[in-house]
Short mmCIF file of C-alpha atoms and ligand atoms in Angstrom, two decimals:
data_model
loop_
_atom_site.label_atom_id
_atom_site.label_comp_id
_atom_site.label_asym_id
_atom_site.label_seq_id
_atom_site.Cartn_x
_atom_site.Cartn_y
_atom_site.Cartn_z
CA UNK A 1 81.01 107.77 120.55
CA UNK A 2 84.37 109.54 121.05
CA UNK A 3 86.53 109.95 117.49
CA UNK A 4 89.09 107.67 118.73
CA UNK A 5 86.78 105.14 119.28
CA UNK A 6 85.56 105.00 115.64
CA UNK A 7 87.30 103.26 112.73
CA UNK A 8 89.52 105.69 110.92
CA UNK A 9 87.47 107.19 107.72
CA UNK A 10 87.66 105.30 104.53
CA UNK A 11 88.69 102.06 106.75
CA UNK A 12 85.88 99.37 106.60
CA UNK A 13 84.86 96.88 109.17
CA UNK A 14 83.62 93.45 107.33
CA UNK A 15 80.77 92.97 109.39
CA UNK A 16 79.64 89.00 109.73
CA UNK A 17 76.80 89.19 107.45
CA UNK A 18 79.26 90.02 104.32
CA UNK A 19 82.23 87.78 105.54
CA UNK A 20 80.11 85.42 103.42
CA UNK A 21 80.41 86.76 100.20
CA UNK A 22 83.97 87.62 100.86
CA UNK A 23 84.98 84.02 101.60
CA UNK A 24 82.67 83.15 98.32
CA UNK A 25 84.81 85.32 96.54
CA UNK A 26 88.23 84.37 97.84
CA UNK A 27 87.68 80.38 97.73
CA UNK A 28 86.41 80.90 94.38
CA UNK A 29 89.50 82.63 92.92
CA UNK A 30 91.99 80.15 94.95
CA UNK A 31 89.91 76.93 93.57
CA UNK A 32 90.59 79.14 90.34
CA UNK A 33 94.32 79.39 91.05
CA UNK A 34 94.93 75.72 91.45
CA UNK A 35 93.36 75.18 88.06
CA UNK A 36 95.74 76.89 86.81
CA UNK A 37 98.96 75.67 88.57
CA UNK A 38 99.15 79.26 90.17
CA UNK A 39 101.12 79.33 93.73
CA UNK A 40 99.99 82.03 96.53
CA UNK A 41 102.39 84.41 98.37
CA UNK A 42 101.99 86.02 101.50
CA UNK A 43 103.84 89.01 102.04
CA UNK A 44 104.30 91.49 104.49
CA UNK A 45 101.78 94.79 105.00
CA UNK A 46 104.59 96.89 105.77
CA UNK A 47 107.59 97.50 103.81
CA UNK A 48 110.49 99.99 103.43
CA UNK A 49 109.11 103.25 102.05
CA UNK A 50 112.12 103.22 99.47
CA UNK A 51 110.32 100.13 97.98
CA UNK A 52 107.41 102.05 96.81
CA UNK A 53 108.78 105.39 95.80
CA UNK A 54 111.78 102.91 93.36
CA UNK A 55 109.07 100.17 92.52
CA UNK A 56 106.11 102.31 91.87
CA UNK A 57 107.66 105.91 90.87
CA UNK A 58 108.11 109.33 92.30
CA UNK A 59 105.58 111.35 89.74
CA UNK A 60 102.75 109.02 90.41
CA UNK A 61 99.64 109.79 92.50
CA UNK A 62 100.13 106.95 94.79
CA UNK A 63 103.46 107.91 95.49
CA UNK A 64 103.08 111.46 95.83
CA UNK A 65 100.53 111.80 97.67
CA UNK A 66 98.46 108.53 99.00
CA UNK A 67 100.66 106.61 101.04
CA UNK A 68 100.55 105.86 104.37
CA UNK A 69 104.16 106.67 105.90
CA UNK A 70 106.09 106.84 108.95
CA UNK A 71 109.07 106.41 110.72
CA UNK A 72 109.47 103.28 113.10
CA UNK A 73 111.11 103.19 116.46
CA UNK A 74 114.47 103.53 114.95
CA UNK A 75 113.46 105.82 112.69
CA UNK A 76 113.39 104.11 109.35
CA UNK A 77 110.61 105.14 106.91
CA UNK A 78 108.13 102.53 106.48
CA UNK A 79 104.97 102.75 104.47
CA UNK A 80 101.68 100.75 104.06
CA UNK A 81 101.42 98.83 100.99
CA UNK A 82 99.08 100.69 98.22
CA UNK A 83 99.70 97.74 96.45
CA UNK A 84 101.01 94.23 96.32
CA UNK A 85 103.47 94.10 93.06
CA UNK A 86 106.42 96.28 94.63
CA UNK A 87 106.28 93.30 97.94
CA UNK A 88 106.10 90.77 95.19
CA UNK A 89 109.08 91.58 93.55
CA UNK A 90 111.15 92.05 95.95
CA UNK A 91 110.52 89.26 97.48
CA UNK A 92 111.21 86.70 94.63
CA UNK A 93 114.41 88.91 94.46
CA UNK A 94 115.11 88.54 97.87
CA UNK A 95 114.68 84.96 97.78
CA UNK A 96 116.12 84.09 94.32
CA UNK A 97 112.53 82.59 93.10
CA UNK A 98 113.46 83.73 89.66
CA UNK A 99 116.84 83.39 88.98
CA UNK A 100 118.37 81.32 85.95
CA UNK A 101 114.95 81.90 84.36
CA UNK A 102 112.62 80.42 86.45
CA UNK A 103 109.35 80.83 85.82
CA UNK A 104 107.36 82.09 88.28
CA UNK A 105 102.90 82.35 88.95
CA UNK A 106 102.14 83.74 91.95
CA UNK A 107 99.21 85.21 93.67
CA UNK A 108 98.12 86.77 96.91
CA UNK A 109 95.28 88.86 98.62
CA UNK A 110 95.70 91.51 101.35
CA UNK A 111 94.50 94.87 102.53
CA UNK A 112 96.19 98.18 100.71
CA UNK A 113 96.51 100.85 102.22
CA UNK A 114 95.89 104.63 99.91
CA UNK A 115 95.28 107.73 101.35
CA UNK A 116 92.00 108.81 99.24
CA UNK A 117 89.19 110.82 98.92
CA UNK A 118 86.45 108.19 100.13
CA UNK A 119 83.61 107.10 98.12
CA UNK A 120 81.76 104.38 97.23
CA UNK A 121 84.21 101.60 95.66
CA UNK A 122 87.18 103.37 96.66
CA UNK A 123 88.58 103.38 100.37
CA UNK A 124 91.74 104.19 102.40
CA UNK A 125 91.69 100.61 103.14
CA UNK A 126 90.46 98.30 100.76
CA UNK A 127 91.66 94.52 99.34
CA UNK A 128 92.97 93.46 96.10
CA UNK A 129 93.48 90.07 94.93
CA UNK A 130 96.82 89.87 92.90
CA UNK A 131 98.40 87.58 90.31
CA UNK A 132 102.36 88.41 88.91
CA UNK A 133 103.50 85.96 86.51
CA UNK A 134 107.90 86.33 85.65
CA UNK A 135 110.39 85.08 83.01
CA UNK A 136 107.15 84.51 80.49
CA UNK A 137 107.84 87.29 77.96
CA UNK A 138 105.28 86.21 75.28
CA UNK A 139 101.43 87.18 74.42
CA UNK A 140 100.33 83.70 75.78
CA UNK A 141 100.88 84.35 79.11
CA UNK A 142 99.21 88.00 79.03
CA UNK A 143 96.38 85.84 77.31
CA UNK A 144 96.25 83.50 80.01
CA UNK A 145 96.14 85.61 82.69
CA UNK A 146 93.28 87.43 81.05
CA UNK A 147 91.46 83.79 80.27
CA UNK A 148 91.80 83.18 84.05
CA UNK A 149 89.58 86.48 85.49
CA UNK A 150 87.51 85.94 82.33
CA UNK A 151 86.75 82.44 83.49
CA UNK A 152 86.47 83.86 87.02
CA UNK A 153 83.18 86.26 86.05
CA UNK A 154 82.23 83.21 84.79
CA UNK A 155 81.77 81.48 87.93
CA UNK A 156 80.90 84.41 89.65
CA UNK A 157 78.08 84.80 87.32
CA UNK A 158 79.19 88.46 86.11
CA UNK A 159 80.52 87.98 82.89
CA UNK A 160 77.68 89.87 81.34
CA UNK A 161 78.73 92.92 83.55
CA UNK A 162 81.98 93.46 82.66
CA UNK A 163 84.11 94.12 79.53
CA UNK A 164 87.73 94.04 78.33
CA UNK A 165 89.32 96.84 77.60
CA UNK A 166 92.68 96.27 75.88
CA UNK A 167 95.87 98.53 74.74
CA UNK A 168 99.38 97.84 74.13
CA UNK A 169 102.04 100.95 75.10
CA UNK A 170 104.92 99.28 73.12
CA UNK A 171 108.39 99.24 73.46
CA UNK A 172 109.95 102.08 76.06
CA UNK A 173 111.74 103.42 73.03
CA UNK A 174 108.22 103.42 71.11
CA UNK A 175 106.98 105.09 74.01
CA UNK A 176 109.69 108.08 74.30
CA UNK A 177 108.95 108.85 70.37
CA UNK A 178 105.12 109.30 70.99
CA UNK A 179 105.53 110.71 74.34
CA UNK A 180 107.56 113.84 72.55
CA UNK A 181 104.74 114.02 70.15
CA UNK A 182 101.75 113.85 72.19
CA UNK A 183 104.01 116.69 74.51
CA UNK A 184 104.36 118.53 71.80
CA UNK A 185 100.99 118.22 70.45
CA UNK A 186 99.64 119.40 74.30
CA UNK A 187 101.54 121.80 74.53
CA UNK A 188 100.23 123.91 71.99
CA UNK A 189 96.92 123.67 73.91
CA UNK A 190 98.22 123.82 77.38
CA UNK A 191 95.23 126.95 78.18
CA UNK A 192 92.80 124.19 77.57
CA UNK A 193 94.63 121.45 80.39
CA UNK A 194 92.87 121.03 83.40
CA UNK A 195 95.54 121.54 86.61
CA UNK A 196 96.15 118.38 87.11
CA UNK A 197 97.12 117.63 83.38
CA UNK A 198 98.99 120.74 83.12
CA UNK A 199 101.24 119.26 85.74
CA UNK A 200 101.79 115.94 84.29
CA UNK A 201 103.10 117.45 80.97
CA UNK A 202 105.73 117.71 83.05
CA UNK A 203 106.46 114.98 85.30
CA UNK A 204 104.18 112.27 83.62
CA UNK A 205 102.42 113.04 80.18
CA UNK A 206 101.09 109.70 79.38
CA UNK A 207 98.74 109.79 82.18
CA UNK A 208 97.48 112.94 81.15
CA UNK A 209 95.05 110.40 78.62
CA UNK A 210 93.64 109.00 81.78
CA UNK A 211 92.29 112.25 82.92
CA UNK A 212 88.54 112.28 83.97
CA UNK A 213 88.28 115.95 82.92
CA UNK A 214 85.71 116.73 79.64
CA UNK A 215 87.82 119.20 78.47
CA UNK A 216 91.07 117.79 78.58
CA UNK A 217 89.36 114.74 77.03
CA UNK A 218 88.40 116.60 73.83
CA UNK A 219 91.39 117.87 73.37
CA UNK A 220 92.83 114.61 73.42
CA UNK A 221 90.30 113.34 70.68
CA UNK A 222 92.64 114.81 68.05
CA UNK A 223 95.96 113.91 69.78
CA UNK A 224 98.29 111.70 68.41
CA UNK A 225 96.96 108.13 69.49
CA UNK A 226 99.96 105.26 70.65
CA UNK A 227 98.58 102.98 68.07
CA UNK A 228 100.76 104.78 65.51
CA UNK A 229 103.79 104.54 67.37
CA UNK A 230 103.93 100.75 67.97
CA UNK A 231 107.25 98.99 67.35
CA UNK A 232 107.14 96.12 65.20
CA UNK A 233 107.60 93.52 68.12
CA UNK A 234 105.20 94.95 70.58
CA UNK A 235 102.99 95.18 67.74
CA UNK A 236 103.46 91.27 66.74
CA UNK A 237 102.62 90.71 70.46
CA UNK A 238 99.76 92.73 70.44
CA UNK A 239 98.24 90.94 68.00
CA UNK A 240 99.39 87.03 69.08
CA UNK A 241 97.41 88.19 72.57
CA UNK A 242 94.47 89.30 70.32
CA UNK A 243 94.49 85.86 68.37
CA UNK A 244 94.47 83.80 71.82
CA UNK A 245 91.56 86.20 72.80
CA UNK A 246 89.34 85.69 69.78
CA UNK A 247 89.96 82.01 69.78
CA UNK A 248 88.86 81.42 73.32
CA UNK A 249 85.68 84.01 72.48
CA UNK A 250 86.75 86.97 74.46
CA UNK A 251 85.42 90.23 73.48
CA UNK A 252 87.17 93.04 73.94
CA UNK A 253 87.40 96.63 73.33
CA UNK A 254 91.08 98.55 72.06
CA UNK A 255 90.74 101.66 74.16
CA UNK A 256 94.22 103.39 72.81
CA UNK A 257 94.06 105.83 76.11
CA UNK A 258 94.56 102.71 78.18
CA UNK A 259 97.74 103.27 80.22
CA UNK A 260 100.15 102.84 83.31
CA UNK A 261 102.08 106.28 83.79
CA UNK A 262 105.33 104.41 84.18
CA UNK A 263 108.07 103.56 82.35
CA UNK A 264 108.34 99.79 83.17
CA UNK A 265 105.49 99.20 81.63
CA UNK A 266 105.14 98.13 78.62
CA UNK A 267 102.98 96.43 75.85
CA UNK A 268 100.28 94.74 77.09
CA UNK A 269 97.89 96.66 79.30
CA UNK A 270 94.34 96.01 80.24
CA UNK A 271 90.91 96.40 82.41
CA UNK A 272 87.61 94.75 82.95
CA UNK A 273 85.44 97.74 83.65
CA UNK A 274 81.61 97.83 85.23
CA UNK A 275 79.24 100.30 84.35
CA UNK A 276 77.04 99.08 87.35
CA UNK A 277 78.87 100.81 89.54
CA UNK A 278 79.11 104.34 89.11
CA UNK A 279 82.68 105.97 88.62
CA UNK A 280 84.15 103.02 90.43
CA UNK A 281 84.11 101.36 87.07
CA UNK A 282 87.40 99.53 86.85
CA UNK A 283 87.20 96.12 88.88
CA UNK A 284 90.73 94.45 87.70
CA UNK A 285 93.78 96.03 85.89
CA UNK A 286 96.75 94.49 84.84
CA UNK A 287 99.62 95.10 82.34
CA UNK A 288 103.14 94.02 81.57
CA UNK A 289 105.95 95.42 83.70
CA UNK A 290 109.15 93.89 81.77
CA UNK A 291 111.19 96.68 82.67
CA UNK A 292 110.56 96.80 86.76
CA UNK A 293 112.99 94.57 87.97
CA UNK A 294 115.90 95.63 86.32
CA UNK A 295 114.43 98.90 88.24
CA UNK A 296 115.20 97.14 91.42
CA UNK A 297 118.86 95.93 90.44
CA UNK A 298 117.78 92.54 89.74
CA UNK A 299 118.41 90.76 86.39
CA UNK A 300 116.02 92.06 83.82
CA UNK A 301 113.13 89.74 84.05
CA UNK A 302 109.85 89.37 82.39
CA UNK A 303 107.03 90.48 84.44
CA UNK A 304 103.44 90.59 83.88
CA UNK A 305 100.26 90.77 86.34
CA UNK A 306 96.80 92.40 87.67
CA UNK A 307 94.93 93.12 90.49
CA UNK A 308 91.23 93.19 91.19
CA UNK A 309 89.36 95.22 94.07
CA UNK A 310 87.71 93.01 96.20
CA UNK A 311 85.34 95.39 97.19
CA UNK A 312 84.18 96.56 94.25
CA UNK A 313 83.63 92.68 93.03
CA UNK A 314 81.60 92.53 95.96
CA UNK A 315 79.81 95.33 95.37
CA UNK A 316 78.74 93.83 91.86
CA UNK A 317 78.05 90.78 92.95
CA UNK A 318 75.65 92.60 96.03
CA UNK A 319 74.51 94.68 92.94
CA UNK A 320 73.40 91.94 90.44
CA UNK A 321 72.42 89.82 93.14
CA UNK A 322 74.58 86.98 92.18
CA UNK A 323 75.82 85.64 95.76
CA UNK A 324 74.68 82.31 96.16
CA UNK A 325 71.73 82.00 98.79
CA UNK A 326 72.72 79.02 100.50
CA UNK A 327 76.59 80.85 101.36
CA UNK A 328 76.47 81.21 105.48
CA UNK A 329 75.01 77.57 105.93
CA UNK A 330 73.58 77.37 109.59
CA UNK A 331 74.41 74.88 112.31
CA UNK A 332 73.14 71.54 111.81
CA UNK A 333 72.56 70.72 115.37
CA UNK A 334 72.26 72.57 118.22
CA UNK A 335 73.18 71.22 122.05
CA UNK A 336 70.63 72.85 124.72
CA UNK A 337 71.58 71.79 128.37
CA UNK A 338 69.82 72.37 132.07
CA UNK A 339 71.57 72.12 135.33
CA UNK A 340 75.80 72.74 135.70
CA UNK A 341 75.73 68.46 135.64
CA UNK A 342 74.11 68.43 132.14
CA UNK A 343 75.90 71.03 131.05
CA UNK A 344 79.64 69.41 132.22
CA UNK A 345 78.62 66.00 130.49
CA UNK A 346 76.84 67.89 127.52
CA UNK A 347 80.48 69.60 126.95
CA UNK A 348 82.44 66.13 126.65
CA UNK A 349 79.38 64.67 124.98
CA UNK A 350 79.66 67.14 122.41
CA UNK A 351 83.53 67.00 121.81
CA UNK A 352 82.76 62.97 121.61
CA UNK A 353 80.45 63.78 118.40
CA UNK A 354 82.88 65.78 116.90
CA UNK A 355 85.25 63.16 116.89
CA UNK A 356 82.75 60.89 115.42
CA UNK A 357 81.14 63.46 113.06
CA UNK A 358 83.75 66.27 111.99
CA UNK A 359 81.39 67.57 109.19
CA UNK A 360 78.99 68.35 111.62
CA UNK A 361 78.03 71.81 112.31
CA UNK A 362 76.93 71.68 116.38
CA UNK A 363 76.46 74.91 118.33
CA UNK A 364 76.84 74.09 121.88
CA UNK A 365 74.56 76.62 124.09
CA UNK A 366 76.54 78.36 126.68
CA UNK A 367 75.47 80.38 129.50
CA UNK A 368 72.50 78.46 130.45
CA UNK A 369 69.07 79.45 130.46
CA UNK A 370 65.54 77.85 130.28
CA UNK A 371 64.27 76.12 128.37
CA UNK A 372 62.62 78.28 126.14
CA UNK A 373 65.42 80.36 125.78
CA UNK A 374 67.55 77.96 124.70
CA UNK A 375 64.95 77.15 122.54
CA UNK A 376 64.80 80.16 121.15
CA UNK A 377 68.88 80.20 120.50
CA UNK A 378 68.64 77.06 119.03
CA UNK A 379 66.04 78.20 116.45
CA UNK A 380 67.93 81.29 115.45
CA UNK A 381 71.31 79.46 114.62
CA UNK A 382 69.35 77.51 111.97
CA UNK A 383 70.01 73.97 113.56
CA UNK A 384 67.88 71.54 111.90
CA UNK A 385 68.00 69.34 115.77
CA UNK A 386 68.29 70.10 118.84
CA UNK A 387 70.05 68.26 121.54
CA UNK A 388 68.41 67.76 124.41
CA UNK A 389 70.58 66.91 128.14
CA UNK A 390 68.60 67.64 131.62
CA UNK A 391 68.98 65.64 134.65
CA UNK A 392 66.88 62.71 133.59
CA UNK A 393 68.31 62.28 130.46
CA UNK A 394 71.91 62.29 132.30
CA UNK A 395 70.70 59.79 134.74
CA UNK A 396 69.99 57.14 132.21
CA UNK A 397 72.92 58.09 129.62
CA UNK A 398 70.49 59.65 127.08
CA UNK A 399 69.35 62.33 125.25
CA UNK A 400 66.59 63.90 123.58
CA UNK A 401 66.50 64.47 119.86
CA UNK A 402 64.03 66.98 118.28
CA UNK A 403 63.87 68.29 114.77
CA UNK A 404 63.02 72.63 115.11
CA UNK A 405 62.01 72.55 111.49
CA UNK A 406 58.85 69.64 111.59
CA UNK A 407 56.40 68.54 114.61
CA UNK A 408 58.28 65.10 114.95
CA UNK A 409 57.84 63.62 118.49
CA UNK A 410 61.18 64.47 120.57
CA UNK A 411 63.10 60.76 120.89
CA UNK A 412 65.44 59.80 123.67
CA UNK A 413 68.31 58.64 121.75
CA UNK A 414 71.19 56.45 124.23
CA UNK A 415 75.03 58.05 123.91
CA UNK A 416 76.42 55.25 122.22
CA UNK A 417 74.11 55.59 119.70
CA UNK A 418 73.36 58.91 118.76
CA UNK A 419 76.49 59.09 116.40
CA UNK A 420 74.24 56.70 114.15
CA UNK A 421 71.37 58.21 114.64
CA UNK A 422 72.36 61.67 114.35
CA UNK A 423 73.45 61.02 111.26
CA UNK A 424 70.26 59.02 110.08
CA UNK A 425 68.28 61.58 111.01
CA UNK A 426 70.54 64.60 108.97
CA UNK A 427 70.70 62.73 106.02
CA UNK A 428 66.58 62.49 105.74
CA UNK A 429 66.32 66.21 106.63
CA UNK A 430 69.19 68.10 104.70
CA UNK A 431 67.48 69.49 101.10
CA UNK A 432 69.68 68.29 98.44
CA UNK A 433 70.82 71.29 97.37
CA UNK A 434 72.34 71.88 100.76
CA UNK A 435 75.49 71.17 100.01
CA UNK A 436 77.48 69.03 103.07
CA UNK A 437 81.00 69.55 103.01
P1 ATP B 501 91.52 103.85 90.08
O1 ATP B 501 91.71 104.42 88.71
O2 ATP B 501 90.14 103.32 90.31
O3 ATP B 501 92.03 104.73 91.17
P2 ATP B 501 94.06 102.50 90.11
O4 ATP B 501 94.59 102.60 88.73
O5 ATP B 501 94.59 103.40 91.15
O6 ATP B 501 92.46 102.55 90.11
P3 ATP B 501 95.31 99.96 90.55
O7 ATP B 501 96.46 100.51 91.30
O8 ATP B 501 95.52 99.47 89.18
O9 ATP B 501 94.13 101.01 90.59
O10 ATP B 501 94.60 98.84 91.44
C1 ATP B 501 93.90 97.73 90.87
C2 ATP B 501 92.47 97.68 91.33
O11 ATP B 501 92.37 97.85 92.73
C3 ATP B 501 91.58 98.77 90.78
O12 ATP B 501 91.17 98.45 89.49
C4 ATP B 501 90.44 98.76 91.74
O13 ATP B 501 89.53 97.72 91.46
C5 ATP B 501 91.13 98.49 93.05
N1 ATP B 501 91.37 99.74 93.79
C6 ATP B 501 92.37 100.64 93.60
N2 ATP B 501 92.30 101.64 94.50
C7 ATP B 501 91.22 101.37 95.29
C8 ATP B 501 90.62 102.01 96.41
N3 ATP B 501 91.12 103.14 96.92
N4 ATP B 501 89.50 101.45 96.97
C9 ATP B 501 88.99 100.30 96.48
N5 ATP B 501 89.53 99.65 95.43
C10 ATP B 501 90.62 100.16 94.83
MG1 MG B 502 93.90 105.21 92.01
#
């Protein structure tokens, strides 16, 4: 096939036979939202590039050097969100959903858009499902928000996959005091840097504790550690977050490298990391962002969220085998017709059940065919019944009922009735654990 004819690299098509799990995934985590009085948002794909480079920072790797940019008909620079808190906040600014105070719990799901080396669990175009919570400044919303994907492993059966790793980065002015001394500290070791980190001493030092790089990492083993530097407040927060933790029975792990390279974050930040699947590790993160809107001009406002990769979650649940068999339930019925006569009636016929039945899952053949083809159709959408409508059926207002899964006789079943009997029939057939919705 010709290159423009194929998806652009690092750009996925969901092909039907994973919509399921995605669906599982999604309805799971909305059911989860109403639980917990969160509303969803649904913002735009597209936004001015200015929003990214102001709301997630010149200096950071998205910023610099993954985005997806260009300029519109009229020439304004536009870029594709890399990520959904930027949109978020600027549209509760834009539409006054937090002034005087008002606390706000939102969440949304969407496709981001990074320009990235492509592997597996990391894409030019991949999903994220995102909560932002503003005007709560306290450790019992961080805790919540932690208790909620907790709860969501839960039900996803993958708790026992994934653990909690936990920091706090203080107060900005904590920050500035240990980001001088972990400088400083670098510095005098800058030989031993990989590139990368020997760049970031510049323009972003904190993330140089993220780096992936063995060497770099041992020479942070000795460094300074944030721990140390903790105000008194953010410290008090800290550990009110780690009380609500241990008394719901959440494990986690204080990983003092833990960090978002920018400056409106602060305090609380965390991850639920995988080791199932490969370097691809981190399946949610999330921090506090107190200082971001005030970034944007707005009144400074509390903020605190996370996002998870969909993909990735539906990689581990694909990995530990974990998505629910019966997910993709098959047609209950399906509507085989001979002759253009049977097949006009069969049409209204069908519409008529729907009406009558709007549970029911009824595949209606189209495009004809004999009768073992149809047959054959009919077997392969999973239908427990066919339908049966020729021309003597028609002529006497009937039509034939046959269970595909058992040798049952075929009956001839009159229209007015088969809304009863249909159902009759389902009821005896469907396996309890098939659930009906
Ligand atoms: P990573 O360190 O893996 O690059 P990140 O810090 O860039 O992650 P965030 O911006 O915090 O990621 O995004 C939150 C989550 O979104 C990540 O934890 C991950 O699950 C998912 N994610 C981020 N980038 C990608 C990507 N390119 N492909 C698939 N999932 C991604
Ligand atoms: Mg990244």
């Amino acid at each position: 096939m010709s290159k423009s004819l194929q998806a652009i690299r690092g750009m996925n098509d969901i092909l039907p036979e994973q919509t399921p799990a995605w669906r599982y995934l999604e309805s799971t985590f909305a059911r989860l939202m109403d639980g917990y009085g969160y509303k969803e948002i649904r913002l735009p794909i597209l936004e001015f590039t200015e929003l990214f480079a102001r709301g997630i920072g010149e200096g950071t790797d998205v910023v610099d050097k993954e985005m997806y940019t260009f300029a519109d008909r009229n020439g304004e620079s536009l870029t594709l969100r890399p990520e959904g808190t930027a949109g978020c906040v600027r549209a509760v600014l834009e539409h006054g959903l937090t002034g005087g105070g008002q606390v706000q719990k939102l969440w949304y799901t969407g496709p981001m858009f990074r320009y990235e080396k492509p592997q597996k669990g990391r894409y030019r175009q991949f999903h994220q499902i995102g909560v932002e919570v503003f005007n709560l400044p306290g450790p019992d919303i961080d805790a919540e928000l932690i208790v909620l994907t907790w709860r969501l492993w839960q039900k996803l059966g993958i708790a026992d996959a994934v653990t909690l790793q936990l920091n706090s980065l203080g107060s900005s002015e904590a920050r500035a005091t240990y980001r001088d001394a972990l400088v400083a500290y670098l510095q005098e070791r800058f030989e031993q840097l990989d590139e990368d980190s020997q760049r970031r001493l510049t323009t972003n030092p904190l993330r140089i504790l993220d780096s992936k790089n063995a060497q770099t990492q041992a020479v942070l083993a000795e460094a300074p550690t944030l721990a140390d530097y903790l105000d008194d407040e953010s410290r008090a927060h800290f550990e009110g977050l780690k009380a609500r933790l241990d008394a719901v029975g959440i494990a986690y792990t204080l990983n003092p490298k833990l960090v978002r390279g920018l400056d409106y974050y602060g305090r609380t930040v965390f991850e639920w990391v995988t080791d199932k699947l490969g370097a691809q590790g981190t399946v949610c993160a999330g921090g506090r962002y107190d200082g971001l809107i005030s970034q944007f001009g707005g009144k400074p406002t509390p903020g605190v969220g996370f996002a998870m990769g969909v993909e990735r979650l539906v990689l581990l649940l694909e990995t530990l085998d974990r998505i629910p068999a019966e997910l993709g339930r098959p047609m209950d019925v399906y509507l085989c017709m001979f002759g253009e006569e049977a097949d006009v009636a069969g049409l209204a016929l069908a519409e008529k059940l729907r009406d009558a039945l709007p549970a029911l899952r009824l595949a209606v053949n189209a495009g004809a065919g004999s009768f073992k083809s149809q047959f054959k159709k009919a077997d392969k959408s999973g239908a427990l019944f066919a339908l049966i409508l020729g021309e003597n059926e028609l002529s006497q207002q009937r039509i034939g009922l046959k269970s595909l899964r058992s040798d049952d006789e075929q009956e001839l079943v009159a229209w007015d009735e088969l809304t009863t009997r249909l159902q009759e029939r389902l009821s005896q057939q469907i396996p309890a654990d098939r659930e009906r919705e």
